[in-house]
Amino acid sequence: MPVPTKILVATDLTARADRPFARAKLLADIWNATRTLLFVSSPKKEVDIAKVEAELLRNYGSDAEGCNLAINYGKPPQVIAHTAEQLDSDLIIVGAARHNNISDFFLGTAVDHLVHHAKSPVLIVKERPRAQYGRILVATDFSDFAAHALRTALAFFPDAKIDLVHAYHVAYEAWLKSDGVANEMLSDAEKELQDFMTGLNLSASDAARVSPHLVEGNLHQSVYKMLDDREFDLLVLGTHGRGGFVMATIGSRASEMMGWSPVDVLMVGKPD
């Protein structure tokens, strides 16, 4: 899987959208990728293209040079997904604004629609970019979709260290306090982890970058604690998993994890 060569950045062209714009610039420079800035407007409001271009240069300056500009009308999630497909974009980058109007992209139902309908991975930028992603946390449920998310992280960020975390649950732990049960569940999880890593068939260099972790209990609480230590730059989640839409592991709460994550989040959907 190659690094992205076409990046689509959803923006309202204002200064407050500087974080996704800056991250896109940093990644484009690293990957030698093209950037298309997408501005989505209400169908009831005709856009003055010259004014949009002037705002672009005023807010982003020389960093905007070389960007393509796309202007479309409609509801942002649908328009972003459709435009990305039209342009054959390898990555969609959006911000995490706390607003709820046509010019903003916000967490909630809008981002849910985008990440589950876009064919490209979606990067939600929360922090001000200061460097490349150096350490990445990938949550896994050992599904094929989780494997695809991990491979995507390895391909997109070839210099980053990756921590792979899986949470296993001790069945009926409130009633069964036997160490034997806990040890058996741990042994099963270790076997699954080993099979998962073997099935990935990673190169030696990629395998050396991945540090697997097994945690007992709740995956979401474990991920939150790991992110709260501020040692990671990026969280990677698959939007699908075991049983279709991940059920009790990741997918059913992927949007919630994306919402409370203090760091940027890369959402990776089904492989083609």
Tab-separated table of C-alpha atoms in Angstrom:
chain	number	residue	atom	x	y	z
A	1	MET	CA	0.000	0.000	0.000
A	2	PRO	CA	1.609	3.308	-1.081
A	3	VAL	CA	1.454	6.596	0.800
A	4	PRO	CA	-1.369	8.935	-0.255
A	5	THR	CA	-0.764	11.107	-3.295
A	6	LYS	CA	-4.115	12.939	-3.308
A	7	ILE	CA	-5.402	14.656	-0.156
A	8	LEU	CA	-8.829	16.266	0.178
A	9	VAL	CA	-9.139	18.886	2.941
A	10	ALA	CA	-12.603	20.010	4.011
A	11	THR	CA	-12.420	23.624	5.164
A	12	ASP	CA	-14.517	26.720	5.726
A	13	LEU	CA	-11.498	28.798	4.557
A	14	THR	CA	-11.252	30.685	7.840
A	15	ALA	CA	-8.357	30.964	10.261
A	16	ARG	CA	-10.002	28.557	12.717
A	17	ALA	CA	-9.615	25.779	10.134
A	18	ASP	CA	-5.852	26.157	10.330
A	19	ARG	CA	-5.237	22.857	12.124
A	20	PRO	CA	-6.487	20.465	9.423
A	21	PHE	CA	-4.970	22.749	6.797
A	22	ALA	CA	-1.569	22.738	8.521
A	23	ARG	CA	-1.629	18.960	9.001
A	24	ALA	CA	-2.490	18.511	5.329
A	25	LYS	CA	0.422	20.770	4.355
A	26	LEU	CA	2.824	18.811	6.559
A	27	LEU	CA	1.673	15.465	5.191
A	28	ALA	CA	1.641	16.666	1.589
A	29	ASP	CA	5.243	17.830	1.917
A	30	ILE	CA	6.287	14.466	3.373
A	31	TRP	CA	4.363	12.400	0.818
A	32	ASN	CA	4.808	14.731	-2.154
A	33	ALA	CA	1.024	14.694	-2.447
A	34	THR	CA	-1.401	17.131	-4.040
A	35	ARG	CA	-3.950	18.981	-1.903
A	36	THR	CA	-7.486	19.918	-2.822
A	37	LEU	CA	-9.313	22.289	-0.499
A	38	LEU	CA	-13.043	21.656	-0.488
A	39	PHE	CA	-15.460	24.399	0.508
A	40	VAL	CA	-19.064	23.270	0.993
A	41	SER	CA	-21.753	25.917	0.791
A	42	SER	CA	-25.494	25.946	1.294
A	43	PRO	CA	-27.425	25.306	-1.941
A	44	LYS	CA	-29.289	28.540	-1.265
A	45	LYS	CA	-26.137	30.660	-1.288
A	46	GLU	CA	-24.179	31.341	-4.457
A	47	VAL	CA	-20.429	31.424	-3.822
A	48	ASP	CA	-18.215	34.214	-5.142
A	49	ILE	CA	-15.168	32.268	-6.343
A	50	ALA	CA	-12.898	35.311	-6.414
A	51	LYS	CA	-13.828	36.101	-2.806
A	52	VAL	CA	-13.158	32.520	-1.739
A	53	GLU	CA	-9.719	32.601	-3.374
A	54	ALA	CA	-8.942	35.911	-1.645
A	55	GLU	CA	-9.959	34.471	1.752
A	56	LEU	CA	-7.814	31.444	1.081
A	57	LEU	CA	-4.712	33.520	0.451
A	58	ARG	CA	-5.413	35.910	3.326
A	59	ASN	CA	-5.827	33.158	5.923
A	60	TYR	CA	-3.277	30.628	4.701
A	61	GLY	CA	-0.775	32.756	2.798
A	62	SER	CA	1.950	31.084	0.811
A	63	ASP	CA	1.073	27.681	2.312
A	64	ALA	CA	-2.008	27.726	0.070
A	65	GLU	CA	0.102	27.929	-3.077
A	66	GLY	CA	-0.226	24.832	-5.196
A	67	CYS	CA	-3.571	23.830	-3.680
A	68	ASN	CA	-6.514	22.991	-5.875
A	69	LEU	CA	-9.837	24.524	-4.875
A	70	ALA	CA	-13.178	22.728	-5.107
A	71	ILE	CA	-16.502	24.400	-4.316
A	72	ASN	CA	-19.631	22.276	-3.998
A	73	TYR	CA	-23.118	22.714	-2.591
A	74	GLY	CA	-25.144	20.600	-0.207
A	75	LYS	CA	-24.762	18.830	3.130
A	76	PRO	CA	-21.060	18.622	4.103
A	77	PRO	CA	-20.810	14.878	4.931
A	78	GLN	CA	-22.399	13.739	1.690
A	79	VAL	CA	-20.570	16.331	-0.408
A	80	ILE	CA	-17.179	15.519	1.147
A	81	ALA	CA	-17.583	11.772	0.579
A	82	HIS	CA	-18.830	12.260	-2.979
A	83	THR	CA	-16.091	14.740	-3.875
A	84	ALA	CA	-13.399	12.456	-2.484
A	85	GLU	CA	-14.705	9.631	-4.646
A	86	GLN	CA	-14.857	11.863	-7.722
A	87	LEU	CA	-11.288	13.052	-7.222
A	88	ASP	CA	-10.036	9.568	-6.268
A	89	SER	CA	-8.645	11.018	-3.034
A	90	ASP	CA	-6.457	8.740	-0.900
A	91	LEU	CA	-7.159	10.618	2.345
A	92	ILE	CA	-9.814	13.020	3.638
A	93	ILE	CA	-8.789	15.515	6.319
A	94	VAL	CA	-11.340	17.379	8.435
A	95	GLY	CA	-11.278	19.436	11.607
A	96	ALA	CA	-13.111	18.918	14.869
A	97	ALA	CA	-14.917	22.211	15.259
A	98	ARG	CA	-17.391	22.775	18.091
A	99	HIS	CA	-19.875	24.536	15.896
A	100	ASN	CA	-22.951	23.390	14.056
A	101	ASN	CA	-23.504	25.336	10.869
A	102	ILE	CA	-22.977	24.712	7.188
A	103	SER	CA	-19.425	26.099	7.195
A	104	ASP	CA	-18.134	23.881	9.991
A	105	PHE	CA	-17.359	20.220	10.199
A	106	PHE	CA	-18.340	18.909	13.600
A	107	LEU	CA	-18.215	15.659	15.523
A	108	GLY	CA	-21.492	13.809	15.759
A	109	THR	CA	-23.876	12.547	13.123
A	110	ALA	CA	-22.067	14.432	10.353
A	111	VAL	CA	-18.716	12.802	10.931
A	112	ASP	CA	-20.427	9.438	11.491
A	113	HIS	CA	-21.922	9.676	8.029
A	114	LEU	CA	-18.635	10.660	6.455
A	115	VAL	CA	-16.429	7.969	7.987
A	116	HIS	CA	-18.966	5.232	7.229
A	117	HIS	CA	-19.675	6.305	3.651
A	118	ALA	CA	-16.331	7.611	2.427
A	119	LYS	CA	-14.183	5.106	0.576
A	120	SER	CA	-11.013	6.835	1.758
A	121	PRO	CA	-9.624	6.948	5.308
A	122	VAL	CA	-10.675	10.056	7.243
A	123	LEU	CA	-8.233	11.967	9.442
A	124	ILE	CA	-9.887	14.112	12.135
A	125	VAL	CA	-7.388	16.750	13.234
A	126	LYS	CA	-7.698	17.987	16.810
A	127	GLU	CA	-4.232	19.171	17.762
A	128	ARG	CA	-2.075	21.889	16.259
A	129	PRO	CA	0.483	20.083	14.105
A	130	ARG	CA	4.050	20.465	15.333
A	131	ALA	CA	5.762	17.423	13.828
A	132	GLN	CA	5.171	14.144	12.054
A	133	TYR	CA	3.175	11.456	13.826
A	134	GLY	CA	5.896	9.694	15.792
A	135	ARG	CA	3.944	7.259	17.972
A	136	ILE	CA	0.598	5.798	16.971
A	137	LEU	CA	-1.973	3.773	18.934
A	138	VAL	CA	-3.982	1.244	16.909
A	139	ALA	CA	-6.950	-0.539	18.515
A	140	THR	CA	-7.678	-4.031	17.227
A	141	ASP	CA	-10.288	-6.776	17.561
A	142	PHE	CA	-8.259	-9.185	15.373
A	143	SER	CA	-10.703	-8.825	12.466
A	144	ASP	CA	-9.709	-8.394	8.818
A	145	PHE	CA	-10.865	-4.795	9.099
A	146	ALA	CA	-8.549	-4.202	12.044
A	147	ALA	CA	-5.712	-5.720	10.033
A	148	HIS	CA	-6.480	-3.288	7.210
A	149	ALA	CA	-6.415	-0.348	9.659
A	150	LEU	CA	-3.009	-1.436	10.978
A	151	ARG	CA	-1.601	-1.895	7.482
A	152	THR	CA	-2.886	1.552	6.572
A	153	ALA	CA	-1.106	3.117	9.554
A	154	LEU	CA	2.122	1.293	8.674
A	155	ALA	CA	1.949	2.419	5.043
A	156	PHE	CA	0.959	6.030	5.698
A	157	PHE	CA	3.524	6.629	8.449
A	158	PRO	CA	6.619	4.523	7.680
A	159	ASP	CA	8.769	6.173	10.353
A	160	ALA	CA	6.313	5.938	13.255
A	161	LYS	CA	6.311	3.482	16.140
A	162	ILE	CA	2.972	1.717	16.522
A	163	ASP	CA	1.402	0.286	19.670
A	164	LEU	CA	-1.276	-2.307	18.921
A	165	VAL	CA	-3.777	-2.781	21.755
A	166	HIS	CA	-6.413	-5.495	22.215
A	167	ALA	CA	-8.667	-5.891	25.237
A	168	TYR	CA	-9.865	-9.340	26.300
A	169	HIS	CA	-12.690	-9.955	28.723
A	170	VAL	CA	-12.768	-12.569	31.458
A	171	ALA	CA	-16.211	-14.151	31.122
A	172	TYR	CA	-18.509	-13.961	34.152
A	173	GLU	CA	-15.704	-12.423	36.190
A	174	ALA	CA	-18.181	-11.196	38.808
A	175	TRP	CA	-19.097	-14.801	39.620
A	176	LEU	CA	-15.990	-16.732	38.661
A	177	LYS	CA	-12.992	-15.610	40.660
A	178	SER	CA	-10.882	-18.590	39.661
A	179	ASP	CA	-7.343	-17.774	38.548
A	180	GLY	CA	-7.671	-20.708	36.183
A	181	VAL	CA	-10.457	-18.989	34.230
A	182	ALA	CA	-8.484	-15.747	33.978
A	183	ASN	CA	-5.353	-17.585	32.880
A	184	GLU	CA	-7.315	-19.497	30.265
A	185	MET	CA	-8.790	-16.311	28.839
A	186	LEU	CA	-5.349	-14.687	28.739
A	187	SER	CA	-3.910	-17.743	27.007
A	188	ASP	CA	-6.672	-17.619	24.381
A	189	ALA	CA	-6.043	-13.909	23.793
A	190	GLU	CA	-2.295	-14.496	23.447
A	191	LYS	CA	-2.962	-17.214	20.862
A	192	GLU	CA	-5.306	-14.913	18.922
A	193	LEU	CA	-2.728	-12.140	19.018
A	194	GLN	CA	0.001	-14.437	17.765
A	195	ASP	CA	-2.215	-15.722	14.944
A	196	PHE	CA	-3.216	-12.160	14.041
A	197	MET	CA	0.378	-10.959	13.825
A	198	THR	CA	1.420	-14.030	11.823
A	199	GLY	CA	-1.486	-13.543	9.424
A	200	LEU	CA	-0.410	-9.982	8.708
A	201	ASN	CA	2.775	-11.301	7.062
A	202	LEU	CA	4.576	-8.022	7.751
A	203	SER	CA	8.049	-7.231	6.530
A	204	ALA	CA	10.771	-7.443	9.153
A	205	SER	CA	11.071	-3.655	9.278
A	206	ASP	CA	7.318	-3.142	9.751
A	207	ALA	CA	7.053	-5.914	12.346
A	208	ALA	CA	9.830	-4.251	14.332
A	209	ARG	CA	7.770	-1.061	14.532
A	210	VAL	CA	4.714	-2.764	16.059
A	211	SER	CA	4.480	-3.350	19.827
A	212	PRO	CA	1.425	-5.503	20.696
A	213	HIS	CA	-0.372	-5.101	24.041
A	214	LEU	CA	-3.076	-7.198	25.698
A	215	VAL	CA	-5.197	-5.561	28.387
A	216	GLU	CA	-7.873	-7.201	30.504
A	217	GLY	CA	-11.144	-5.345	30.690
A	218	ASN	CA	-12.702	-2.524	28.739
A	219	LEU	CA	-10.966	-1.509	25.516
A	220	HIS	CA	-12.337	2.020	25.537
A	221	GLN	CA	-11.177	2.735	29.082
A	222	SER	CA	-7.769	1.249	28.300
A	223	VAL	CA	-7.378	3.349	25.154
A	224	TYR	CA	-8.488	6.469	26.997
A	225	LYS	CA	-5.911	5.897	29.735
A	226	MET	CA	-3.145	5.278	27.223
A	227	LEU	CA	-4.016	8.436	25.298
A	228	ASP	CA	-4.350	10.460	28.477
A	229	ASP	CA	-0.691	9.811	29.218
A	230	ARG	CA	0.038	12.012	26.170
A	231	GLU	CA	2.625	9.662	24.726
A	232	PHE	CA	0.745	9.168	21.455
A	233	ASP	CA	0.232	11.504	18.502
A	234	LEU	CA	-2.500	9.604	16.665
A	235	LEU	CA	-5.264	7.061	17.328
A	236	VAL	CA	-6.185	4.685	14.493
A	237	LEU	CA	-9.589	2.952	14.480
A	238	GLY	CA	-11.315	0.652	12.024
A	239	THR	CA	-14.945	1.537	11.414
A	240	HIS	CA	-15.901	-2.099	10.943
A	241	GLY	CA	-14.897	-5.362	12.578
A	242	ARG	CA	-16.167	-8.686	13.801
A	243	GLY	CA	-19.819	-9.320	13.170
A	244	GLY	CA	-20.080	-6.561	10.561
A	245	PHE	CA	-20.210	-3.300	12.447
A	246	VAL	CA	-17.858	-4.311	15.255
A	247	MET	CA	-20.534	-4.881	17.896
A	248	ALA	CA	-18.988	-5.193	21.346
A	249	THR	CA	-15.417	-4.301	20.459
A	250	ILE	CA	-14.553	-1.228	18.444
A	251	GLY	CA	-17.016	-0.191	15.765
A	252	SER	CA	-20.147	0.265	17.809
A	253	ARG	CA	-18.326	2.897	19.867
A	254	ALA	CA	-15.732	4.064	17.355
A	255	SER	CA	-17.495	7.405	16.985
A	256	GLU	CA	-17.544	7.855	20.751
A	257	MET	CA	-13.819	7.090	20.969
A	258	MET	CA	-13.190	9.495	18.129
A	259	GLY	CA	-15.112	12.178	19.977
A	260	TRP	CA	-13.265	11.975	23.305
A	261	SER	CA	-9.797	11.292	21.921
A	262	PRO	CA	-7.447	14.142	22.890
A	263	VAL	CA	-5.267	13.409	19.843
A	264	ASP	CA	-5.913	13.226	16.108
A	265	VAL	CA	-7.865	10.183	14.914
A	266	LEU	CA	-7.524	8.245	11.655
A	267	MET	CA	-10.705	6.348	10.813
A	268	VAL	CA	-10.168	3.511	8.338
A	269	GLY	CA	-13.144	1.868	6.651
A	270	LYS	CA	-13.519	-1.369	4.728
A	271	PRO	CA	-10.778	-2.275	2.267
A	272	ASP	CA	-11.725	-2.181	-1.391
